[in-house]
Short mmCIF file of C-alpha atoms and ligand atoms in Angstrom, two decimals:
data_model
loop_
_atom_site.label_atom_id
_atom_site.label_comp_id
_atom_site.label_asym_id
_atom_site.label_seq_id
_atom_site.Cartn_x
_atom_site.Cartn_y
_atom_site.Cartn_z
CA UNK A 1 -14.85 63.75 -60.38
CA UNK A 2 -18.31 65.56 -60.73
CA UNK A 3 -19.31 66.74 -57.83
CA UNK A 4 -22.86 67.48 -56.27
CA UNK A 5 -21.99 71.09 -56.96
CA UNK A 6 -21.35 70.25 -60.89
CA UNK A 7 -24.46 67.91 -61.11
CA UNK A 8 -26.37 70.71 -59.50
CA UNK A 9 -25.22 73.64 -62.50
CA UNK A 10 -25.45 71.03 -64.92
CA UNK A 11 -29.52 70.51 -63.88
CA UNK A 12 -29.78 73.67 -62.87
CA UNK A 13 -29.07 74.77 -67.23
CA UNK A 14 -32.07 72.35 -67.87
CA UNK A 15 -34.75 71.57 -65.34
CA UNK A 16 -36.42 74.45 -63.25
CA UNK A 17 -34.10 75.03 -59.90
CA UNK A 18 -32.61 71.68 -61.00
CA UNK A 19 -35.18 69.45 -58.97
CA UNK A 20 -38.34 67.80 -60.44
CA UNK A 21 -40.06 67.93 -57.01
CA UNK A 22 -39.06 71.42 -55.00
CA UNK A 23 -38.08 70.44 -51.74
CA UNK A 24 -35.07 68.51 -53.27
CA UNK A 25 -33.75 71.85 -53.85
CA UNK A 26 -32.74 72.55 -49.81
CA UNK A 27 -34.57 76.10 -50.21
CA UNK A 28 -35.43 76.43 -46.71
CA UNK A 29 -31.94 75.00 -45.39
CA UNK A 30 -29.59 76.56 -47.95
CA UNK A 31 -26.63 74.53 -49.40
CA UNK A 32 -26.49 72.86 -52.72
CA UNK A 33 -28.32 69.65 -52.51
CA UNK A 34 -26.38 66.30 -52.75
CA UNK A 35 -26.58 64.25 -55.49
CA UNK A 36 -27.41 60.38 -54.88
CA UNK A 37 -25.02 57.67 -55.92
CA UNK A 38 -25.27 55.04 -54.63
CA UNK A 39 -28.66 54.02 -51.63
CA UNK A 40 -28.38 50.96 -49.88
CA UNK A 41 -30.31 49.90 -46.60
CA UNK A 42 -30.31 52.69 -44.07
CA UNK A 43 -27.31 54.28 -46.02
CA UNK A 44 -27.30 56.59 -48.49
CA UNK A 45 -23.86 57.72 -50.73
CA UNK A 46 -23.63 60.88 -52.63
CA UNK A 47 -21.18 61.40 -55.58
CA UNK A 48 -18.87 63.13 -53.51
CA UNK A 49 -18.08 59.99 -51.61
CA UNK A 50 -19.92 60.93 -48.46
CA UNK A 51 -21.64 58.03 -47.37
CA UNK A 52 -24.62 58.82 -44.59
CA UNK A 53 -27.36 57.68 -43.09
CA UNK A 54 -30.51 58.28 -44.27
CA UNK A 55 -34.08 59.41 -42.75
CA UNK A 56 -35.80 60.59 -45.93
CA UNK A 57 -36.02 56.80 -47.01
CA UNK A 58 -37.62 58.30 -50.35
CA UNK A 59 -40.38 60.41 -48.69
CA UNK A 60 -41.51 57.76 -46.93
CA UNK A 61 -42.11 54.71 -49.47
CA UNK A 62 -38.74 52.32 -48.14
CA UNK A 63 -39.95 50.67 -45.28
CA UNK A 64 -37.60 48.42 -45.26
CA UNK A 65 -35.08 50.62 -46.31
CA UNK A 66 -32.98 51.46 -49.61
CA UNK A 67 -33.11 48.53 -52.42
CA UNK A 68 -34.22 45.98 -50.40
CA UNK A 69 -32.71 42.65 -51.81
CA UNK A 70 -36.24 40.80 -52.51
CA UNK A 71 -37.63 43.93 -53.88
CA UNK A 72 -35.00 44.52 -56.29
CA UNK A 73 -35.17 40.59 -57.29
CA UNK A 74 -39.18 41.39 -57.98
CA UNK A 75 -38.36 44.34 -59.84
CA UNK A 76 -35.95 42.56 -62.16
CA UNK A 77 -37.57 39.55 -62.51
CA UNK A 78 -40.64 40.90 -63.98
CA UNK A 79 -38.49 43.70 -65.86
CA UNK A 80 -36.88 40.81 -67.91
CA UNK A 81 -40.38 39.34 -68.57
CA UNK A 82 -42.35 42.34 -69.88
CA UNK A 83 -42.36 46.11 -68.34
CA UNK A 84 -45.16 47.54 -70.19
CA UNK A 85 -47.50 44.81 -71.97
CA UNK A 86 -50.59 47.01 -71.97
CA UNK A 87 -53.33 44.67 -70.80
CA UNK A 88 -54.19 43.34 -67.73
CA UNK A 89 -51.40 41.16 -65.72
CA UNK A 90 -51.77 39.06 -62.51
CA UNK A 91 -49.39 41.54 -60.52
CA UNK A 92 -51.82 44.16 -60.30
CA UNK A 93 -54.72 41.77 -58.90
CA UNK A 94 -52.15 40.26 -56.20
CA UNK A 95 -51.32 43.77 -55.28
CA UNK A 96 -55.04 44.91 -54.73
CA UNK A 97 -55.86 41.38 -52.96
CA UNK A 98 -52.75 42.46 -50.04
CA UNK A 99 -54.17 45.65 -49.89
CA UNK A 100 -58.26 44.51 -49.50
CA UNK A 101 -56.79 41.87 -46.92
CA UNK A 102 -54.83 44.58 -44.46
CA UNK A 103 -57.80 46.69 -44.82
CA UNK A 104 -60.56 44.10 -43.35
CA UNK A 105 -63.45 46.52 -41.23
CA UNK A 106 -62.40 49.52 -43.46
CA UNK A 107 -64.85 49.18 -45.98
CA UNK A 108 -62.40 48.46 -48.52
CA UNK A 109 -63.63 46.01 -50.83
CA UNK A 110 -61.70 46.65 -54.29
CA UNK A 111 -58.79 49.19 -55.35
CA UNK A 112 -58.16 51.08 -58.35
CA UNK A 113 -54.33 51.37 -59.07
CA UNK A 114 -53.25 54.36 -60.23
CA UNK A 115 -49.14 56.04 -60.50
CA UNK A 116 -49.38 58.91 -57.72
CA UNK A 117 -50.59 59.99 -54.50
CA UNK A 118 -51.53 63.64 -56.95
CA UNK A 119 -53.73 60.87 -59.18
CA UNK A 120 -55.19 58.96 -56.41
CA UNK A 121 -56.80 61.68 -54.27
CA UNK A 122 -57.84 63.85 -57.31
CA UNK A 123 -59.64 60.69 -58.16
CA UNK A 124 -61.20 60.48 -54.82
CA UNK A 125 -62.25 63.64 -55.19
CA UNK A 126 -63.97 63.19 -58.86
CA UNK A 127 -65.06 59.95 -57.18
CA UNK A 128 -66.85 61.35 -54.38
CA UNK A 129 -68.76 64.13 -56.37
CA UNK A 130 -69.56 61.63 -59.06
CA UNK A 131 -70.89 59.62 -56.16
CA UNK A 132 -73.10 62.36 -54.80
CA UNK A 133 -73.91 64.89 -57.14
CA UNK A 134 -72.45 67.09 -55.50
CA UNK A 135 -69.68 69.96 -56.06
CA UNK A 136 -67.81 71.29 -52.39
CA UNK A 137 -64.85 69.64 -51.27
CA UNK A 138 -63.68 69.96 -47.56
CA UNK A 139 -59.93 70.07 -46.72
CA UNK A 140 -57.73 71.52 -43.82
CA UNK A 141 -54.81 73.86 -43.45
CA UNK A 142 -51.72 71.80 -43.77
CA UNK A 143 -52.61 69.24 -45.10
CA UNK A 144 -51.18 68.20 -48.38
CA UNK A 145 -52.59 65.74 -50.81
CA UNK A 146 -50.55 66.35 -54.05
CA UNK A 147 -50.67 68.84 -56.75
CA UNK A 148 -54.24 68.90 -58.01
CA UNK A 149 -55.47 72.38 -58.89
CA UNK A 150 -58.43 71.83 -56.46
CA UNK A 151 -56.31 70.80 -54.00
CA UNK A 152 -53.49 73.79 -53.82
CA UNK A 153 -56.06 75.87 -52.10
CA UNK A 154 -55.40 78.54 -49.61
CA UNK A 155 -58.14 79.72 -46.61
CA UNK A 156 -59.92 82.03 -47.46
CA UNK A 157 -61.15 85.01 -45.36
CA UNK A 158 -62.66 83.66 -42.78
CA UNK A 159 -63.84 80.25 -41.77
CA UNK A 160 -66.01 77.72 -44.13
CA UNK A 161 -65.63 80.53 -46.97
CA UNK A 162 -64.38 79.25 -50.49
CA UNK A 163 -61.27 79.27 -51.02
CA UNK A 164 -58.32 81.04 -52.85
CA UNK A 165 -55.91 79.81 -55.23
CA UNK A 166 -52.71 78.35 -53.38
CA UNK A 167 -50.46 78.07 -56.24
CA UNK A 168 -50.45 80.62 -59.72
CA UNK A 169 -52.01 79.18 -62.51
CA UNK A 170 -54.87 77.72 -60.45
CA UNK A 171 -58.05 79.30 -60.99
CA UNK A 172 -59.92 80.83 -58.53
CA UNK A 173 -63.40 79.14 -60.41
CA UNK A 174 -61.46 75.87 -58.92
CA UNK A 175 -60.29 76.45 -55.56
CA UNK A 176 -63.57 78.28 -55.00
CA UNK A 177 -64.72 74.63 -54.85
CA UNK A 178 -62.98 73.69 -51.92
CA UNK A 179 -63.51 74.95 -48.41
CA UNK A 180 -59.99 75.00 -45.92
CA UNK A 181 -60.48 74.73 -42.51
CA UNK A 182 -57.66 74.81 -39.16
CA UNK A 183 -57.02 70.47 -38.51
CA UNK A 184 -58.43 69.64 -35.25
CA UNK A 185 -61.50 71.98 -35.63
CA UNK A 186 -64.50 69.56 -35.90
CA UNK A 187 -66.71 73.14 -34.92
CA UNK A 188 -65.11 74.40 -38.44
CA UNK A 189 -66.08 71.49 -39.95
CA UNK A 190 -69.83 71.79 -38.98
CA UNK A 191 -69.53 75.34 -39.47
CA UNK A 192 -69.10 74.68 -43.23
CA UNK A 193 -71.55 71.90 -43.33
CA UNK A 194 -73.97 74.60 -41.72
CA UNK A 195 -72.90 77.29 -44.52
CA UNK A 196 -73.07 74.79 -47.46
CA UNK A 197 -75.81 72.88 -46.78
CA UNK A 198 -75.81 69.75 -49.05
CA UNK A 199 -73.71 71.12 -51.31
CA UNK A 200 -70.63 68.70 -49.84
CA UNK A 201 -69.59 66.08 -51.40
CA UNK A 202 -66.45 65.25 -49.18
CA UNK A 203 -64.21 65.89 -46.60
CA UNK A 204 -60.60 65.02 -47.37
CA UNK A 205 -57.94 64.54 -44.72
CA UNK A 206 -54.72 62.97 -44.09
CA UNK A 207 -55.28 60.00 -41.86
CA UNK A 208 -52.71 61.61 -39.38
CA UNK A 209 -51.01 64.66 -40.83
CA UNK A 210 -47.53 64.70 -42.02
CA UNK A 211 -46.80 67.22 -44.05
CA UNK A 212 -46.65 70.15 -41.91
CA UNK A 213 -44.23 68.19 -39.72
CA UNK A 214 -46.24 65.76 -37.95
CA UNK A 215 -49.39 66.42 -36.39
CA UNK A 216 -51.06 63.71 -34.91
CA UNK A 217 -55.17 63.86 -34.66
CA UNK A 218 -56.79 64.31 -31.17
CA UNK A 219 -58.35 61.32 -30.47
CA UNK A 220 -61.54 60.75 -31.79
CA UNK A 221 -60.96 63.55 -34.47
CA UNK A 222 -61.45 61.28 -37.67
CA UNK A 223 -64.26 59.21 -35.70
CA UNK A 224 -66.20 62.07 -35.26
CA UNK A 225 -65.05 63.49 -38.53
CA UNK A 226 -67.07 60.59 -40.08
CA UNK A 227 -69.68 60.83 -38.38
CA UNK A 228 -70.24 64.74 -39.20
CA UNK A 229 -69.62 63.96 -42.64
CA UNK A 230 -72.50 60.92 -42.73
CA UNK A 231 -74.42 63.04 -40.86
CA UNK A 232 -75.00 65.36 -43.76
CA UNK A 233 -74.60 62.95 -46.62
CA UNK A 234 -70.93 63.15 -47.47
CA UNK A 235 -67.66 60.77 -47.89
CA UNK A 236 -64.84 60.91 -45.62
CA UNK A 237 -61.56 60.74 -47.95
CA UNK A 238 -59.00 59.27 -45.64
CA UNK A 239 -55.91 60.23 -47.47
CA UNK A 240 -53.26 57.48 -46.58
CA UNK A 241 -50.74 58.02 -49.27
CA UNK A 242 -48.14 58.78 -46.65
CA UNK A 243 -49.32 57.04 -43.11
CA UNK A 244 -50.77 53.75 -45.11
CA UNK A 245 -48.51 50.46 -44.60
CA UNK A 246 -46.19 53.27 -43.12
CA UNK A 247 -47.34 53.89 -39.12
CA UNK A 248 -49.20 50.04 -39.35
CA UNK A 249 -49.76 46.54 -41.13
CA UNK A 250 -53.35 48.19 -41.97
CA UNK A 251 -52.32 52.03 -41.95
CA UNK A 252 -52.99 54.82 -39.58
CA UNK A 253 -56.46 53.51 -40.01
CA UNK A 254 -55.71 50.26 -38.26
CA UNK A 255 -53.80 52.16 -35.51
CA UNK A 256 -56.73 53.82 -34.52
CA UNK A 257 -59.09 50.72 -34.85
CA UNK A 258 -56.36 49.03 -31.96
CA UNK A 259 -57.20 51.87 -29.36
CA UNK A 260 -60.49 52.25 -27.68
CA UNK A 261 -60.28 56.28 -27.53
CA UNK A 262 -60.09 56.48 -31.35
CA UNK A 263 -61.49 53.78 -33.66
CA UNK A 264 -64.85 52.66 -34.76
CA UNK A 265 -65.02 54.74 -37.51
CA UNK A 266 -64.76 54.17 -41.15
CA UNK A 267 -63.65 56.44 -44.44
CA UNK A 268 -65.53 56.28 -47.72
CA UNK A 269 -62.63 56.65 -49.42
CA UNK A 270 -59.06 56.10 -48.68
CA UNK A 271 -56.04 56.85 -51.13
CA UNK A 272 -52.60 55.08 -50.96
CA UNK A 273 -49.57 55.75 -52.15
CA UNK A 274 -45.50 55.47 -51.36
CA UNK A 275 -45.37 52.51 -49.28
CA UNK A 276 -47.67 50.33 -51.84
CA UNK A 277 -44.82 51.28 -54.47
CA UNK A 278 -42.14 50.12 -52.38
CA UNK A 279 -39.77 52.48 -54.22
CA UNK A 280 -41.93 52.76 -57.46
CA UNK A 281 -44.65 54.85 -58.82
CA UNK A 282 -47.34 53.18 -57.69
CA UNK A 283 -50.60 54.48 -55.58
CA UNK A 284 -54.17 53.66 -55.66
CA UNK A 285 -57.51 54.71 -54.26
CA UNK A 286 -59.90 52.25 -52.44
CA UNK A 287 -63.61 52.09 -51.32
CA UNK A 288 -66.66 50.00 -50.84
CA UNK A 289 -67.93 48.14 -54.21
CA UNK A 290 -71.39 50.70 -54.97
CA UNK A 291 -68.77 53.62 -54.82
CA UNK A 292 -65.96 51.81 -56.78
CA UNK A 293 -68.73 51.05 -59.18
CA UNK A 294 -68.94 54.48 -60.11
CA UNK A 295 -65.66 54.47 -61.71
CA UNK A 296 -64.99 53.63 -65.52
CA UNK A 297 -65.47 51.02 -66.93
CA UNK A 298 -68.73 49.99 -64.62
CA UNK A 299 -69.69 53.98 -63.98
CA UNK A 300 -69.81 56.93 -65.60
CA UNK A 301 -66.68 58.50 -63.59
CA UNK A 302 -63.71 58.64 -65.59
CA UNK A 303 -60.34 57.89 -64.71
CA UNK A 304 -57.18 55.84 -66.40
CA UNK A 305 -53.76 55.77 -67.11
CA UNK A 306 -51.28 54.39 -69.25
CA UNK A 307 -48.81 53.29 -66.69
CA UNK A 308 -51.67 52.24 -64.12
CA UNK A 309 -50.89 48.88 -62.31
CA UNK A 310 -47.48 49.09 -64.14
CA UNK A 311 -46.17 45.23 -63.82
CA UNK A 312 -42.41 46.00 -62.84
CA UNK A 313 -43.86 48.99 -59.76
CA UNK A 314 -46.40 46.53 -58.38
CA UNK A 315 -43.66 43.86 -58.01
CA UNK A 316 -41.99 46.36 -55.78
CA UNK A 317 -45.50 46.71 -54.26
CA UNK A 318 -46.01 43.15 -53.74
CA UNK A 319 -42.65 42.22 -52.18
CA UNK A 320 -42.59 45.44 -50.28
CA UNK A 321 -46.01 44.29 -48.15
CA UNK A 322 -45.18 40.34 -48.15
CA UNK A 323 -42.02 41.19 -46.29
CA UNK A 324 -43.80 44.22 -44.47
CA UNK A 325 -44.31 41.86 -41.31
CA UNK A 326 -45.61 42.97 -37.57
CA UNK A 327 -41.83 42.49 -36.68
CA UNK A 328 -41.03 44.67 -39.03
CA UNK A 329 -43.71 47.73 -37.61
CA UNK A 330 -42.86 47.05 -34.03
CA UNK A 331 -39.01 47.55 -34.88
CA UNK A 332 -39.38 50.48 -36.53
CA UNK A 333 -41.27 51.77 -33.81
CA UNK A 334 -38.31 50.60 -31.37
CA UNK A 335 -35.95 52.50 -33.28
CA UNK A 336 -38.41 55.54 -33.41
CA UNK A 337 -38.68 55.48 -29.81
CA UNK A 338 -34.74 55.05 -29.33
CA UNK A 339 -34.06 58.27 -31.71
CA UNK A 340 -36.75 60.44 -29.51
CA UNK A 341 -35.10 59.90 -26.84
CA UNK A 342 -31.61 61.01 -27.97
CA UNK A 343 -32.89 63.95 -29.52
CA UNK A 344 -34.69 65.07 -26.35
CA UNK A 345 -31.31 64.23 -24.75
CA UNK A 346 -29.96 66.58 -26.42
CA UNK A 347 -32.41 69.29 -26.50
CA UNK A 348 -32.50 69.20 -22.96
CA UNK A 349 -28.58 69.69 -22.15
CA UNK A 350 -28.33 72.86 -24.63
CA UNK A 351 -31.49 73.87 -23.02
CA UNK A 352 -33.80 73.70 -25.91
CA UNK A 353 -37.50 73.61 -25.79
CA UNK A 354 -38.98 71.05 -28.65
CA UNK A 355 -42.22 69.26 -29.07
CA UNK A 356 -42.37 65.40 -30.33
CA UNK A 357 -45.02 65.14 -32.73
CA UNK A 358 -45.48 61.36 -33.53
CA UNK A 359 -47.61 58.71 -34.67
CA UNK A 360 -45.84 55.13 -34.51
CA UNK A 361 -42.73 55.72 -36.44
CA UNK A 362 -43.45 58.86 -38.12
CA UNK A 363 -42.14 61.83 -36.48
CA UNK A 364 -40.86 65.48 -36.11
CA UNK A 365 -39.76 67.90 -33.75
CA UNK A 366 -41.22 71.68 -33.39
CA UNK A 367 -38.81 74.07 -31.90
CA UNK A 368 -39.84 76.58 -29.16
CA UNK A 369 -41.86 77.25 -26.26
CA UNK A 370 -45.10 75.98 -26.43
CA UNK A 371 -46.48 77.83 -23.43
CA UNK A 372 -44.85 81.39 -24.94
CA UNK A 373 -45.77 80.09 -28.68
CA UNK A 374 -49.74 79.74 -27.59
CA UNK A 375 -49.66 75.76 -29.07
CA UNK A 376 -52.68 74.30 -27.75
CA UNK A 377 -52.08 70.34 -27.32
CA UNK A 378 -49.56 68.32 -25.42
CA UNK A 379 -47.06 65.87 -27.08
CA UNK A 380 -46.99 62.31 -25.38
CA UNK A 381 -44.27 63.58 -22.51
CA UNK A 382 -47.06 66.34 -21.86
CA UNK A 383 -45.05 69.28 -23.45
CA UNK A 384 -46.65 71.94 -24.92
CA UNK A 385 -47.03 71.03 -28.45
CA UNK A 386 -48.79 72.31 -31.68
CA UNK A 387 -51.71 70.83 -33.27
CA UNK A 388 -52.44 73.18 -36.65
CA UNK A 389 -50.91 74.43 -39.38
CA UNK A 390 -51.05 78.04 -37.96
CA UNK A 391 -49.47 76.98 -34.23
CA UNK A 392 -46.91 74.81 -36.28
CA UNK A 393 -45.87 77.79 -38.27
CA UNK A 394 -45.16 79.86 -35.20
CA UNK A 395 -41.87 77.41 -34.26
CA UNK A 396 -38.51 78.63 -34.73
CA UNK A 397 -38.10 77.57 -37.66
CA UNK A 398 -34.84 79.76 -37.79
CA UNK A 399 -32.92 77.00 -35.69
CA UNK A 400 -33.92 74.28 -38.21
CA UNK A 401 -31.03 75.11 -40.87
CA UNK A 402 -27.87 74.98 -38.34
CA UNK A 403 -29.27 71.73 -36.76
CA UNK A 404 -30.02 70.20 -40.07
CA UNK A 405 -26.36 70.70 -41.86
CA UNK A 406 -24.74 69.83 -38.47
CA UNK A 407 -26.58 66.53 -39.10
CA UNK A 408 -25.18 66.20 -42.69
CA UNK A 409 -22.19 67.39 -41.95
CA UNK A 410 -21.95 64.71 -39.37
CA UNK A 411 -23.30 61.97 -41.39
CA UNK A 412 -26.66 61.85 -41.22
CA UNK A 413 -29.40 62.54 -44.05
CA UNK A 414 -32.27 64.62 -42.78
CA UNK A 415 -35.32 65.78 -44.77
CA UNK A 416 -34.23 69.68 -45.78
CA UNK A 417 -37.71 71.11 -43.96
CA UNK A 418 -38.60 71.69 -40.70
CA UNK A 419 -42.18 70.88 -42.23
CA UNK A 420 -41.49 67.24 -42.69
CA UNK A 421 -41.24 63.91 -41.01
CA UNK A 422 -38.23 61.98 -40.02
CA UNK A 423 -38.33 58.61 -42.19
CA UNK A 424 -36.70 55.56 -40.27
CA UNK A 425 -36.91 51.63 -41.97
CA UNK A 426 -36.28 48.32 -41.08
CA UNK A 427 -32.73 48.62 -42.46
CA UNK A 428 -31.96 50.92 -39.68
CA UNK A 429 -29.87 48.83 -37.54
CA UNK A 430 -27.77 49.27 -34.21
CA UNK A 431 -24.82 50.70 -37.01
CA UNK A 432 -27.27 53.09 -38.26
CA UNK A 433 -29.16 54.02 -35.02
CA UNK A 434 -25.98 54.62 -33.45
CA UNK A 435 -24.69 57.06 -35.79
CA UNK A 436 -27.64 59.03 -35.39
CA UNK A 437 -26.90 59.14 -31.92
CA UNK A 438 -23.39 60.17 -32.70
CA UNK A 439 -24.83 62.97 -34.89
CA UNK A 440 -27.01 64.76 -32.16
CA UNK A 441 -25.25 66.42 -29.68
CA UNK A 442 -23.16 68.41 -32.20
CA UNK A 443 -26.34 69.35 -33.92
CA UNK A 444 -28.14 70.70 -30.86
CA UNK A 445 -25.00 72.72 -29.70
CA UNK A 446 -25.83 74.49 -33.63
CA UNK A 447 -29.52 74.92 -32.67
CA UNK A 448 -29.16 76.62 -29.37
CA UNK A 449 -26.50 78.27 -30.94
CA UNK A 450 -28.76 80.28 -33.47
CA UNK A 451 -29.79 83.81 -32.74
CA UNK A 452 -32.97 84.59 -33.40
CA UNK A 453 -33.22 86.51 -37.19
C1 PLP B 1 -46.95 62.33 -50.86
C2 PLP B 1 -48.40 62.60 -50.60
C3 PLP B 1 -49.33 62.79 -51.65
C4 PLP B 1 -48.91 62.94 -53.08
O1 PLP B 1 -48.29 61.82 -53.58
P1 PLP B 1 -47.33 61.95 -54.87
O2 PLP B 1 -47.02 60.54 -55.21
O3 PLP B 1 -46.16 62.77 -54.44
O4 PLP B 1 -48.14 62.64 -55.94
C5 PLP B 1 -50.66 62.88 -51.32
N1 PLP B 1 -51.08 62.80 -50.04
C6 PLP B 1 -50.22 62.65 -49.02
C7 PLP B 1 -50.74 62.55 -47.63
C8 PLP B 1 -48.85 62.56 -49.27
O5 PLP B 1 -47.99 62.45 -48.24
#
């Protein structure tokens, strides 16, 4: 039999750390990553025969879990009729009509298909400066939004000052373009709107953070967030590639618009990605018709792509939203709340501080003491909690490893980071839900067990 371990030396001879994204690579848990065989529902197999469930759920795109009978009948249906005609094919209009029609009040009215969360907010971006002349782009601390050069950029010395590269090989010409600011800080914000007077073409943000683990917006951040940012002239990117058809039928967007404290705001801008691909690389970017306008063929912003609209992803697209039902979001969120609980179960007998940082059914827990750790916010069982990149770093991250290969060892898939969100579907049933539960108590005995490095 090859093994993970053999798969891993095998990729390891030809592809960089054997991973083409570098998470897969368990760096900050240790442990040779397992190799996927077989991914079914809520259960995932590796080629060792270890068969576990899963809460990565492929970074967030399987809503309704791993291959997804109706979605794999799309996909092969249109795969035997043509996977790559090169013209235009109805698919790719029915996909962009189910998005425009979740996103009524958003401003949304057309969609430009693209293959990547990376392509659709570095179109945003050339979007929104091609839109208003302008050159600055806004974005904050922890927030990711893909691998753009502009977009790996690193604070720079103090607040609203231009940025520094956040990755080699970026230039600092280009991240000197964008301005990185702490989340939650609408006084930053105005600070660099006050430094770089109309010289800002856009603030980008994740609807809700979740790459930094979660970390949910205070409410009436991105209202007033829009407002600023109309205030002097710029576009609001909403960046939904992760939280959109994820946390709600219409997005974290449509969340918001459902509770008085938060909504009544709209983006200029909002990119998509994972869930609209059910599985496949598919991802978009969507705005009101005299910004789309701007965009190629009708405008003088330029943009394509060779696999854009592919026919066989937006089947997967297309089934993945039809069947993507308000039962399906409220039992999701049922099992999200059912898996909080037995973690915090947990925590609490080994004596564990942690802070739940949620929106809907995206979720993550932050290790420590809050009150000792300086976190400034409260999670929704009023513990201390984090709320920026900089008060999420200062968790103990330390514990994360033992807790994490407790899980696997106990059947249980989680994401390899501390930094990321827990992924449940609709496929995760009482068998699933239950094994989780199963899975816990062993794994908080290994976090309190830790000593701190
Ligand atoms: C995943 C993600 C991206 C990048 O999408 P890719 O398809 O990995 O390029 C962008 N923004 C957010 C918020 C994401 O979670």
């Amino acid at each position: 039999m090859t093994t993970s371990a053999d798969w891993f030396d095998r990729a390891r001879a030809v592809t960089p750390g054997g991973v083409n994204s570098p998470v897969r690579a368990f760096g900050s848990v240790g442990g040779t990553p397992t190799f996927t065989a077989e991914a079914d529902g809520a259960w995932i197999t590796d080629v060792d025969g270890n068969r576990r469930v899963d809460l990565i759920c492929g970074w967030g795109p399987l809503l309704l879990g791993h291959s997804h009978p109706e979605v794999v009948a799309a996909v092969q249906d249109t795969a035997a009729k043509m996977m790559c005609p090169g013209g235009s094919t109805p698919g790719e209009v029915e996909l962009a009509e189910a998005i425009v029609k979740r996103l009524e009040g958003s401003g949304v009215d057309e969609v430009r298909l693209v293959s990547t969360g990376t392509e659709a907010t570095m179109t945003a971006i050339r979007l929104a400066r091609g839109a208003t002349g302008r050159d600055l782009i806004v974005k904050f601390a922890g927030c990711y939004h893909g691998h753009s050069d502009g977009l790996l950029a690193a604070a720079g010395s103090g607040l609203a000052t231009l940025a520094l590269p956040g990755s080699a090989g970026v230039p600092e010409a280009i991240t000197a373009q964008t301005i990185v600011v702490p989340y939650n800080d609408l006084d930053a914000v105005r600070a660099a709107f006050a430094e770089h007077e109309g010289r800002i073409a856009a603030v980008i943000t994740e609807a809700s953070p979740a790459n930094m683990g979660v970390v949910p917006p205070a409410p009436g951040f991105n209202r007033d967030l829009a407002a600023i940012c109309h205030d002097n002239g710029a576009l609001l990117i909403c960046d939904e590639v992760l939280t959109g058809f994820r946390t709600g039928p219409a997005g974290w967007w449509g969340r918001e618009q459902e509770d008085p404290e938060r909504g009544g705001w709209q983006a200029d801008i909002y990119t998509f990605g994972k869930v609209i691909g059910g599985g496949m690389p598919v991802a978009g970017l969507g705005a009101r018709r005299e910004i789309m306008d701007h965009l190629a063929p009708l405008g003088a912003v330029y943009q394509a792509g060779t696999l854009s609209g592919n026919p066989v992803a937006v089947a997967a697209g297309i089934a993945t939203l039809r069947l993507a039902t308000d039962e399906v979001y409220a039992t999701i969120d049922a099992a999200s709340d059912r898996i909080i609980a037995a973690a915090r179960r947990e925590f609490a007998r080994v004596g564990l501080p942690v802070a739940v940082q949620r929106v809907r059914n995206l979720f993550s827990f932050a290790f420590g003491d809050g009150e000792a750790l300086g976190w400034t916010g409260r999670d929704e069982f009023g513990v201390s909690a984090p709320t920026n990149e900089d008060e999420v770093k200062r968790q103990e991250s330390w514990r994360y490893p033992a807790f994490f290969h407790a899980m696997l060892d106990a059947g249980v898939n989680l994401p390899p980071s501390v930094f990321e969100a827990w992924f449940l579907s609709s496929a995760h049933d009482e068998d699933a839900l239950a094994a989780i539960e199963a899975a816990l108590p062993a794994a908080a005995d290994a976090a309190a067990a830790v000593t701190r490095p």
